[in-house]
Coordinates of C-alpha atoms and ligand atoms in Angstrom, one line a residue:
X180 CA -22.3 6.2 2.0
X181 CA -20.4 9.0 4.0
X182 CA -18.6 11.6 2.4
X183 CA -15.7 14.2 3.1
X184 CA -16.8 17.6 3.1
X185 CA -13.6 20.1 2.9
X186 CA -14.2 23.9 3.4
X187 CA -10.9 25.0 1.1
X188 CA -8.2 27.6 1.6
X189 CA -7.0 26.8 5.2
X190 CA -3.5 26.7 6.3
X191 CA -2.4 23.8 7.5
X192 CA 0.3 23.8 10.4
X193 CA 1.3 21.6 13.3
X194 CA 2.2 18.3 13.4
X195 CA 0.9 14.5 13.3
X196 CA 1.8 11.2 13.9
X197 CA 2.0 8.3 11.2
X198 CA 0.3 5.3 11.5
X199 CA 1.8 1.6 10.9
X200 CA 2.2 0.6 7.3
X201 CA -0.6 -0.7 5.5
X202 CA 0.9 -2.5 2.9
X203 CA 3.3 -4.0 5.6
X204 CA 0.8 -5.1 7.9
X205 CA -1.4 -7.2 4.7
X206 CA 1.2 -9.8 4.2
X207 CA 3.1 -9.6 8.0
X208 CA -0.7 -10.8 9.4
X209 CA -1.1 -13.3 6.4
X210 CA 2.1 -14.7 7.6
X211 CA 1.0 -15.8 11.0
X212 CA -0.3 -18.8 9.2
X213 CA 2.7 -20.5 8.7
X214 CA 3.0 -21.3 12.6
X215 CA 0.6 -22.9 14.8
X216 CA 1.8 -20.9 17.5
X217 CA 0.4 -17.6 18.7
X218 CA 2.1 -14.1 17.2
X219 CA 1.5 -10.4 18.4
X220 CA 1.5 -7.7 16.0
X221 CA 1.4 -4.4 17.3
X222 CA 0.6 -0.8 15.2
X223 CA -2.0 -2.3 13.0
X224 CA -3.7 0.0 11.2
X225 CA -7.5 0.4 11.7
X226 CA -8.3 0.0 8.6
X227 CA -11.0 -1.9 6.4
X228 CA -8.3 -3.3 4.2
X229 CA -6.4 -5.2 7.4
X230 CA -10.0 -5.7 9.1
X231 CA -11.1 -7.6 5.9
X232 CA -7.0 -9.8 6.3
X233 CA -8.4 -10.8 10.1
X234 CA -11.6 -11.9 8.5
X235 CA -9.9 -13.8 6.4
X236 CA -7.7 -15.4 8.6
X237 CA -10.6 -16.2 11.1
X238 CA -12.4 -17.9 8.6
X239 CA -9.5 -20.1 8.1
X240 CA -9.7 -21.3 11.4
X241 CA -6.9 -18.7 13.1
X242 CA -8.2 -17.0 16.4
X243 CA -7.8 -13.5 16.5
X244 CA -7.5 -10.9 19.1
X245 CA -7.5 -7.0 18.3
X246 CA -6.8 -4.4 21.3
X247 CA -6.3 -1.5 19.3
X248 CA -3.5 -1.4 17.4
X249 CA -2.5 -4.6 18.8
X250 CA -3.2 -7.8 17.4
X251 CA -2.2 -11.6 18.5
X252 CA -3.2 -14.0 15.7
X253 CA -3.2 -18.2 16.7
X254 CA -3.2 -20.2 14.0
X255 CA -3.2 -23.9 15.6
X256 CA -5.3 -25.3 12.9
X257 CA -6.4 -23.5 9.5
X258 CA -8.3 -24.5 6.4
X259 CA -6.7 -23.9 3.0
X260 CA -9.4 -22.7 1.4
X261 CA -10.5 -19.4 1.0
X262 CA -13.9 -18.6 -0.9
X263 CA -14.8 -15.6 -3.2
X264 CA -17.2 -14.3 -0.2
X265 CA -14.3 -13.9 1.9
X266 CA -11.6 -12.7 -0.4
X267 CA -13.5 -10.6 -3.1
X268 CA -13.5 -7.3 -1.5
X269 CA -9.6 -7.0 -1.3
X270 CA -7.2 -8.0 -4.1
X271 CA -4.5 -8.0 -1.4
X272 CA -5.9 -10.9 0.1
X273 CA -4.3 -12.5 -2.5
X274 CA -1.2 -12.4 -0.3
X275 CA -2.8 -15.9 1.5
X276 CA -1.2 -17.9 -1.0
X277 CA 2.1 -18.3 0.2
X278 CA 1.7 -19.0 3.6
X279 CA -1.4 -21.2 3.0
X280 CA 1.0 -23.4 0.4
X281 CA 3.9 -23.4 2.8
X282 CA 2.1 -24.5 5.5
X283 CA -0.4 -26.5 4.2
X284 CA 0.9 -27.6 1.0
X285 CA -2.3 -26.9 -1.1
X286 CA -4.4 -23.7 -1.0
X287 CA -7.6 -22.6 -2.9
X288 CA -8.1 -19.2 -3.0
X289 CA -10.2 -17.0 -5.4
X290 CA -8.9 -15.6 -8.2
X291 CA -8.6 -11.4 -7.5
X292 CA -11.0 -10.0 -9.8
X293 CA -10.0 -6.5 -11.7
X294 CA -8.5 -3.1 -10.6
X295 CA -9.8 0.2 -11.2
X296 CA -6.2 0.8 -11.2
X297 CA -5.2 -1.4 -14.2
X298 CA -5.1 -4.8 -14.8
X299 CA -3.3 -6.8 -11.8
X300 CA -2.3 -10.0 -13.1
X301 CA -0.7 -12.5 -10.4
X302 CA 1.1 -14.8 -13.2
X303 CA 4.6 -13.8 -11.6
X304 CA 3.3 -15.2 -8.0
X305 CA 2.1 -18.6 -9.7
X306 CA 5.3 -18.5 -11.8
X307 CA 7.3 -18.8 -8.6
X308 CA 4.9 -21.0 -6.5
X309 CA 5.5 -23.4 -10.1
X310 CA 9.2 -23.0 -9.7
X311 CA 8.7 -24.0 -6.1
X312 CA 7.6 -27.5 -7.6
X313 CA 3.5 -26.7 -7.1
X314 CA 0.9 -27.7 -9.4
X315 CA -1.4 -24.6 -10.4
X316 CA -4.7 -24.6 -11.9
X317 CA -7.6 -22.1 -11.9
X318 CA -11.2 -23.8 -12.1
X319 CA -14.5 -21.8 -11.2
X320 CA -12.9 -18.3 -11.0
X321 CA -10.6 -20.2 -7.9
X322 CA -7.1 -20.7 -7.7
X323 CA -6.1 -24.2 -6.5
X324 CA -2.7 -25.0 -5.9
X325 CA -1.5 -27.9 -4.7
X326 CA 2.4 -29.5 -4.0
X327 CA 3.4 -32.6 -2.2
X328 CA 6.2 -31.0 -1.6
X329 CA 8.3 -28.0 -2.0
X330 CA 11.7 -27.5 -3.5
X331 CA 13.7 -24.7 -3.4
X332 CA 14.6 -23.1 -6.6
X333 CA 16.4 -20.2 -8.7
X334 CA 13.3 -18.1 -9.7
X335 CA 13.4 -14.7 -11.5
X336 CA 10.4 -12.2 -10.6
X337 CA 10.9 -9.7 -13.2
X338 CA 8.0 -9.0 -15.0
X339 CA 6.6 -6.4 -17.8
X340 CA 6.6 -3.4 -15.5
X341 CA 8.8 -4.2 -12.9
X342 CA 9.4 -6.8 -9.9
X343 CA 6.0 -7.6 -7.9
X344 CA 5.9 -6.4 -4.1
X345 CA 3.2 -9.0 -3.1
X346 CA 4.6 -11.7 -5.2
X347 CA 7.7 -11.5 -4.0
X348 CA 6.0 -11.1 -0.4
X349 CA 3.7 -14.8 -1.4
X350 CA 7.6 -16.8 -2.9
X351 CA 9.3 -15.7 0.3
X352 CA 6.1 -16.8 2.9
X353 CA 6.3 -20.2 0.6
X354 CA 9.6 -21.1 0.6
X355 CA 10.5 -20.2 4.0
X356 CA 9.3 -23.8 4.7
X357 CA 10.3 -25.6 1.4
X358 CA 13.4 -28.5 1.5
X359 CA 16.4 -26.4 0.4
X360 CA 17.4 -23.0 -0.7
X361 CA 15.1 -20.6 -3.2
X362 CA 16.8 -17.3 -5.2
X363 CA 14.7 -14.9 -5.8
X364 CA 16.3 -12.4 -8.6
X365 CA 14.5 -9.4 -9.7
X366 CA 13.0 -9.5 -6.2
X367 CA 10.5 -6.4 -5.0
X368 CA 13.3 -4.2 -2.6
X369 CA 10.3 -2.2 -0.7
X370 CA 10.4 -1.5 2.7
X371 CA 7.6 -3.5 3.3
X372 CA 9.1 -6.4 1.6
X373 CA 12.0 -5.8 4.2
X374 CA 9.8 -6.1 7.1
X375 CA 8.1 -9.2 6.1
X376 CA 11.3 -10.8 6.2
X377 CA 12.6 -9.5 9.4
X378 CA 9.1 -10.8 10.8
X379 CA 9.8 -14.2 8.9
X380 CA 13.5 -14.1 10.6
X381 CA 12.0 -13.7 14.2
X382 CA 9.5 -17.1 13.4
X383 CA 12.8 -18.7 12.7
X384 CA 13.2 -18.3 9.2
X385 CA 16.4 -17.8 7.3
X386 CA 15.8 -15.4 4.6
X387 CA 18.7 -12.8 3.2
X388 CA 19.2 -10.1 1.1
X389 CA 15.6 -8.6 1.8
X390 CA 15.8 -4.8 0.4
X391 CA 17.9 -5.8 -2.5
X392 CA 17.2 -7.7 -6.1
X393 CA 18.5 -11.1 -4.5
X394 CA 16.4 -12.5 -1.6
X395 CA 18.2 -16.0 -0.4
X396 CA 15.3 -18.3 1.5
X397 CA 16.6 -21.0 3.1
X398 CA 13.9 -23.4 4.1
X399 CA 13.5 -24.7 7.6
X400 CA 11.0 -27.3 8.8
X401 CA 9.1 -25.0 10.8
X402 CA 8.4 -21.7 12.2
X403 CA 7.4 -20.3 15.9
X404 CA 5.3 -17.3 17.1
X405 CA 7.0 -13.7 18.1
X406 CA 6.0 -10.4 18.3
X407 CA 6.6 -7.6 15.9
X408 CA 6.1 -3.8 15.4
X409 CA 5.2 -2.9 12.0
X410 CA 7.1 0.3 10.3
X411 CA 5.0 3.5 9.5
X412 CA 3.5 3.8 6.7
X413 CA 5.8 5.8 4.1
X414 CA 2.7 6.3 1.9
X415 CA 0.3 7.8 4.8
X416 CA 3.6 10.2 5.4
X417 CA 4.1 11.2 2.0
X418 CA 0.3 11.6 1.5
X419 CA 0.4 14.2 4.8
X420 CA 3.5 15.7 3.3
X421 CA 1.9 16.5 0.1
X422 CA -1.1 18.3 2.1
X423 CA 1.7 20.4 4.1
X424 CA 3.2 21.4 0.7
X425 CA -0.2 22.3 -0.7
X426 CA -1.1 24.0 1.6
X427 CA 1.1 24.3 4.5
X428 CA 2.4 26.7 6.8
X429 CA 4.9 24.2 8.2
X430 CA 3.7 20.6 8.9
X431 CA 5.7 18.0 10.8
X432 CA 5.7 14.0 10.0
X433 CA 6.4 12.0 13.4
X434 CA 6.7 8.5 13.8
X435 CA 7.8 8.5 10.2
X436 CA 11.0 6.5 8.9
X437 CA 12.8 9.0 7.2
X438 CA 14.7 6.4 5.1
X439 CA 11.6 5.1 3.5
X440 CA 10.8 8.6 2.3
X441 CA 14.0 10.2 0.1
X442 CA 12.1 9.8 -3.3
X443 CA 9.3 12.3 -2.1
X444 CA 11.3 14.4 -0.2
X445 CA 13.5 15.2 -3.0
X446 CA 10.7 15.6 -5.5
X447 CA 9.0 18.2 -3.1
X448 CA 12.5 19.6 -2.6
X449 CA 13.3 19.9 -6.2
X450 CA 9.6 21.8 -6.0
X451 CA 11.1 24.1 -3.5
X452 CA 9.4 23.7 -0.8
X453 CA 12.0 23.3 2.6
X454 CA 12.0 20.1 4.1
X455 CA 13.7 19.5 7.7
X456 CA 14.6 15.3 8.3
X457 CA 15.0 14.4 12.3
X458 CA 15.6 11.1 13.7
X459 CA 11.6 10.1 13.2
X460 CA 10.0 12.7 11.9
X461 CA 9.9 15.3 8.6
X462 CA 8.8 18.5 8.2
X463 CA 7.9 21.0 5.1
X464 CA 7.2 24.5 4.7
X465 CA 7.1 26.8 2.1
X466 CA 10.0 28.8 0.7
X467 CA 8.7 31.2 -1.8
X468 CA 7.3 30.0 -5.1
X469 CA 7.0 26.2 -6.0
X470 CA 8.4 24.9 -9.4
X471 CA 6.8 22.6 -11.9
X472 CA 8.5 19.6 -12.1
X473 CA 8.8 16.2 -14.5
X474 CA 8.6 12.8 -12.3
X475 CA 8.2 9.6 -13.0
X476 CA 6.9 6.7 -10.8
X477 CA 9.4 3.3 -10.1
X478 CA 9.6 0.7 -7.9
X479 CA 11.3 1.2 -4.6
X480 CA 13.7 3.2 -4.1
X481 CA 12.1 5.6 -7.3
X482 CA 9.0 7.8 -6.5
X483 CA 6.3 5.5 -5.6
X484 CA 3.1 5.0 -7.6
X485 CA 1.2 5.1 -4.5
X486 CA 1.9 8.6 -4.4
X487 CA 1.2 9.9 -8.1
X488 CA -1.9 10.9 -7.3
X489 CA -1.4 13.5 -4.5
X490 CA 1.8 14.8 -6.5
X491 CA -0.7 15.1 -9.5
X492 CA -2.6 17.4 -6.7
X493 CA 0.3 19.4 -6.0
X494 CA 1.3 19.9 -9.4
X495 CA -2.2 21.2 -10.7
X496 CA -1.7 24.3 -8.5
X497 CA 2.2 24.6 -9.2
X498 CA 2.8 27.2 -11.5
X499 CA 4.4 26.5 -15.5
X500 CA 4.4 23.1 -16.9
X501 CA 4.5 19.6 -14.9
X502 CA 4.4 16.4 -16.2
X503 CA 3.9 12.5 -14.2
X504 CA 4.8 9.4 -15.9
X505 CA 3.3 6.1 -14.4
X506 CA 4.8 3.3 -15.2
X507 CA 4.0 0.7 -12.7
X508 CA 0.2 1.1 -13.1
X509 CA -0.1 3.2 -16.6
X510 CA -3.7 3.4 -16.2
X511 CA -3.8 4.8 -12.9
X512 CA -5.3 7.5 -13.3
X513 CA -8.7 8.1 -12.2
X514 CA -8.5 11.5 -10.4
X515 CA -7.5 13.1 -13.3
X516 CA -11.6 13.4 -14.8
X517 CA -12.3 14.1 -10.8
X518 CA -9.8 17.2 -10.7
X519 CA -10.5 18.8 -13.9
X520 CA -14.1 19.2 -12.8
X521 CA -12.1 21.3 -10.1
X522 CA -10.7 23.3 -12.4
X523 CA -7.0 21.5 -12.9
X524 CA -5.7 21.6 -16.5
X525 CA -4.2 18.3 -16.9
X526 CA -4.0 16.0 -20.2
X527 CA -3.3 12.4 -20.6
X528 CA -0.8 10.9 -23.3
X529 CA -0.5 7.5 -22.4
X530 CA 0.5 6.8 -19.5
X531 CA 1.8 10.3 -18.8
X532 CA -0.2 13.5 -17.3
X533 CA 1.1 17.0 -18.5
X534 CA -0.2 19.2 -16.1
X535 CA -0.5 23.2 -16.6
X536 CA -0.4 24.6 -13.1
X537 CA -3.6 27.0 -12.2
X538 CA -3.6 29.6 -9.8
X539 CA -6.8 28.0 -8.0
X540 CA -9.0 25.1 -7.7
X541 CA -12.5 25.5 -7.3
X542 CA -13.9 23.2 -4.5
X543 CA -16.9 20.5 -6.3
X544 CA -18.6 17.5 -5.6
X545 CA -16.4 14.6 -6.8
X546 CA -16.1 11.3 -6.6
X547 CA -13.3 9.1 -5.2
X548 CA -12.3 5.9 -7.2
X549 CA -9.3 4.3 -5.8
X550 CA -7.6 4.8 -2.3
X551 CA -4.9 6.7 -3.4
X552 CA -7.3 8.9 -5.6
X553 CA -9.6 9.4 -3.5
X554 CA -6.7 10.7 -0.7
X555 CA -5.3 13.4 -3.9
X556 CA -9.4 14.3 -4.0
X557 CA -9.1 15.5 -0.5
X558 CA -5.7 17.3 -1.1
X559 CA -7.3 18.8 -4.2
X560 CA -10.2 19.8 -2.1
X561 CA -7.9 21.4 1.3
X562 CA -6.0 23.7 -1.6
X563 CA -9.9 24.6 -4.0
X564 CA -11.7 27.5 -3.1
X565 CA -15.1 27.0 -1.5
X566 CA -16.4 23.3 -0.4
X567 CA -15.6 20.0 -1.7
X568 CA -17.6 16.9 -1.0
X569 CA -15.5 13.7 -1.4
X570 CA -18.6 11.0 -2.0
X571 CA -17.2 7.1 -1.3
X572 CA -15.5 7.5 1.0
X573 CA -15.0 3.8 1.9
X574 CA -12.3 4.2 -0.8
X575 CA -9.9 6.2 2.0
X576 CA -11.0 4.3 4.6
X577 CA -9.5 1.1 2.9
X578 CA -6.0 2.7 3.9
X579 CA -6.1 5.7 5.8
X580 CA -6.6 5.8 9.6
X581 CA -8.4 9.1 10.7
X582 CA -7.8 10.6 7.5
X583 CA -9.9 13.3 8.4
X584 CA -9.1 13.5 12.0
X585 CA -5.3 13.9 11.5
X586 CA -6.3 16.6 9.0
X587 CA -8.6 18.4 11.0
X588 CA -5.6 18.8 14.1
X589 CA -3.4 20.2 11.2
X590 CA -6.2 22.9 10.7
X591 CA -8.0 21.9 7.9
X592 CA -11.9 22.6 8.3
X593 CA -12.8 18.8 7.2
X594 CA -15.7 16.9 8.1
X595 CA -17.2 13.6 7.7
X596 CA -20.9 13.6 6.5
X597 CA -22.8 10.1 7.7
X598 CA -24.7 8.8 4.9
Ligands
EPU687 N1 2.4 -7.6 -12.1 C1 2.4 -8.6 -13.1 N2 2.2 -9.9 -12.7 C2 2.1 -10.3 -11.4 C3 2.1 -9.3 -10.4 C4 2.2 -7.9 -10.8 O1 2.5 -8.3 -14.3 O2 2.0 -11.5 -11.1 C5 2.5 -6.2 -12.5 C6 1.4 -5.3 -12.0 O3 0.3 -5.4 -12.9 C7 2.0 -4.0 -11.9 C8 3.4 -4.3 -11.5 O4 3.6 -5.7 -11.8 O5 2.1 -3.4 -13.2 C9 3.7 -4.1 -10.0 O6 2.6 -4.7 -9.2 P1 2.9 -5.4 -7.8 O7 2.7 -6.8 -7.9 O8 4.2 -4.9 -7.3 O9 1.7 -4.8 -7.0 P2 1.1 -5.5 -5.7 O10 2.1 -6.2 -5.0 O11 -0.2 -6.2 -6.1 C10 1.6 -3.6 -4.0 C11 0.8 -2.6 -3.1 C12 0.1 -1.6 -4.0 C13 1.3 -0.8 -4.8 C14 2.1 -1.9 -5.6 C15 3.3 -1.2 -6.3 C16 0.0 -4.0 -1.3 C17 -1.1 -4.6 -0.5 N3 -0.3 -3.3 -2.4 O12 0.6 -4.2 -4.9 O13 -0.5 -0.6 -3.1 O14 0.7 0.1 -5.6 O15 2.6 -2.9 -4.7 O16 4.1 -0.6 -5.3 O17 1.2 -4.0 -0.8 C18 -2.0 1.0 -2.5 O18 -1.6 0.8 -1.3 O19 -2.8 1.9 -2.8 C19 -1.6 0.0 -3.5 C20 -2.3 -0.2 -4.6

């Protein structure tokens, strides 16, 4: 398994260039399933996460065509069956559903197994596909759903900790072709959410209210092929914005969407550190000593959980006293063990970290868990003193294009080791 060996302490400065969202990408090419006619999506990540999505669809019958970032997916005919071999290695894939039951009506798909981030129940996405007028059950670790037809419906998505990003994503890609009209309250407002839609709207749908609590579906009979350019990936931004804070001399964001980014610009801001906002692109640089600071993860628009990880980074070599609620995913916090052995002095209560800034890190051999983890690891490790080895690194690749390689034109001495 390759690893990411960081020599510590180097200055970052320059500038890089974001790379299409991840989590926007998942359900936009899972989507292309709900028309038989060709679609083109271009800045697709290379990643394993949305190589292991065009597996998927291939093995429902879709034809798929990558040249680079580019991708043209043709659905004409598909299976609605999907088994554990194909789905197992990504609980995103879970995002098949929707599209599979509007289109076809019936979909078996296995059952996502557990999260090293916490328990992921999808209850709320059978909820709605069962307000939608489909017939759930789950029989040998498989999901089967099946609906003669589908009826709009008034559903409400809220669940213990929030509304659900890919359940909302898997009601919309449903009812976009069920008889009537569908409410969705307590819908997921995230960015990616937003572009779904707008790539549902190009095939033909009619969906409204995408980026608020409200999304109004109004079913049509079917949907045709388009083209669409997915939005940069807010978390991939943050992530590099985090390593110009930690470490930075000045570090520029391009290709970035501003917009999607206020929660972690104002948490570094209220850090100190200067941050500049252009059309498409942010930058950060110091501006004298950074301050502890209290945060708290939300759903969209509040500081994403995506990025507590790298902010616990940050925080461990802030100075005075920091603390990081979580509470989409309260038990996400597997880099915590990983960064004490690099000297951070951080405690759990619950689902909250108080962190005690230290003056250094001290670079180890550390093991990465989860892709947003693993990704504060390698922050951790740019900041330590002396050389950190990052091992599983399979973990970054699930959502980070040329992790290293963007890191490496910002300065950082950062290598991948081939197993
Ligand atoms: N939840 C339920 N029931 C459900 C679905 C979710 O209780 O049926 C709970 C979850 O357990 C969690 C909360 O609701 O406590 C929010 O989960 P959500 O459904 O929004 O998560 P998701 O849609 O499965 C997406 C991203 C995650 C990101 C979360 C939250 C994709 C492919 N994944 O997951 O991204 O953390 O939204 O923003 O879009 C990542 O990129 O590293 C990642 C984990």
């Amino acid at each position: 398994m390759d690893k990411i060996r960081i020599h510590g302490g180097r200055a970052l400065s320059g500038s890089i260039k974001v790379s299409g969202s991840k989590n926007s990408a998942l359900p936009i090419l899972a989507a292309t399933l709900l028309t038989k006619d060709p679609c083109t999506i271009r800045r697709v990540p290379d990643l394993s996460d949305t190589n292991y999505m065009l597996q998927i669809l291939k093995h429902l019958g879709a034809e798929v065509e990558r040249a680079s970032g580019t991708v043209t997916i043709a659905a004409a005919k598909i299976d609605s069956i999907a088994p554990y071999d194909v789905v197992r290695r990504m609980r995103a894939s879970v995002c098949v559903l929707g599209p599979l039951l509007g289109r076809c009506k019936e979909a078996t798909v296995s059952m996502p197994g557990g999260c090293v981030i916490g328990d992921r129940p999808i209850d709320l996405h059978l909820k709605g596909f069962e307000a939608l007028g489909a017939a759930v059950r789950v029989e040998g670790g498989n999901i089967k759903i099946f609906a003669p037809k589908l009826k709009g419906a008034v559903i409400d998505l809220k669940g213990k900790f929030g509304p659900t990003v890919l359940g909302t994503d898997n009601v919309i890609m449903a009812a976009a072709l069920a008889d009537g009209t569908t409410v969705i309250d307590d819908a997921a407002q995230e960015p990616e959410v937003v572009d779904l839609a707008n790539f549902l709207n190009k095939m033909g749908a009619k969906i409204e209210g995408a980026g608020t609590r409200r999304i109004i579906i109004e079913g049509v009979k079917e949907l045709h092929g388009t083209e669409h350019d997915i939005i940069p990936d807010r978390i991939e931004a943050g992530t590099f914005l985090v390593a110009g804070a930690i470490c930075g001399k000045g570090v520029t964001i391009k290709r970035a969407e501003p917009s999607h980014l206020t929660a972690v610009i104002d948490a570094l801001q209220n850090c100190g550190y200067r941050i500049a906002v252009e059309d498409k692109s942010v930058s950060v640089s110091p501006n004298g000593a950074a301050k502890p600071l209290n945060i708290a993860t939300e759903c969209y628009p509040g500081f994403p959980t995506d990025m507590q990880a790298q902010m616990c980074a940050l925080l461990s070599t802030t100075r005075g006293s920091s603390s990081i609620t979580e509470n989409i995913f309260p038990q996400r916090y597997m880099h915590v063990a990983e960064m004490k052995r690099m000297g951070a002095h951080m405690e759990l209560e619950g689902a909250t970290a108080r962190i005690e800034g230290v003056d250094q890190l001290l670079g180890a051999p550390v093991m990465a868990s989860d892709l947003r983890a693993s990704a504060a690891l390698v922050l951790a490790g740019l900041k330590a003193e002396g050389i950190t080895e990052v091992s599983r690194v399979y973990h970054i690749d699930r959502g980070y294009e040329h992790l290293d390689e963007k890191l490496s034109e910002l300065g950082a001495e950062i290598e991948r080791v081939k197993a």
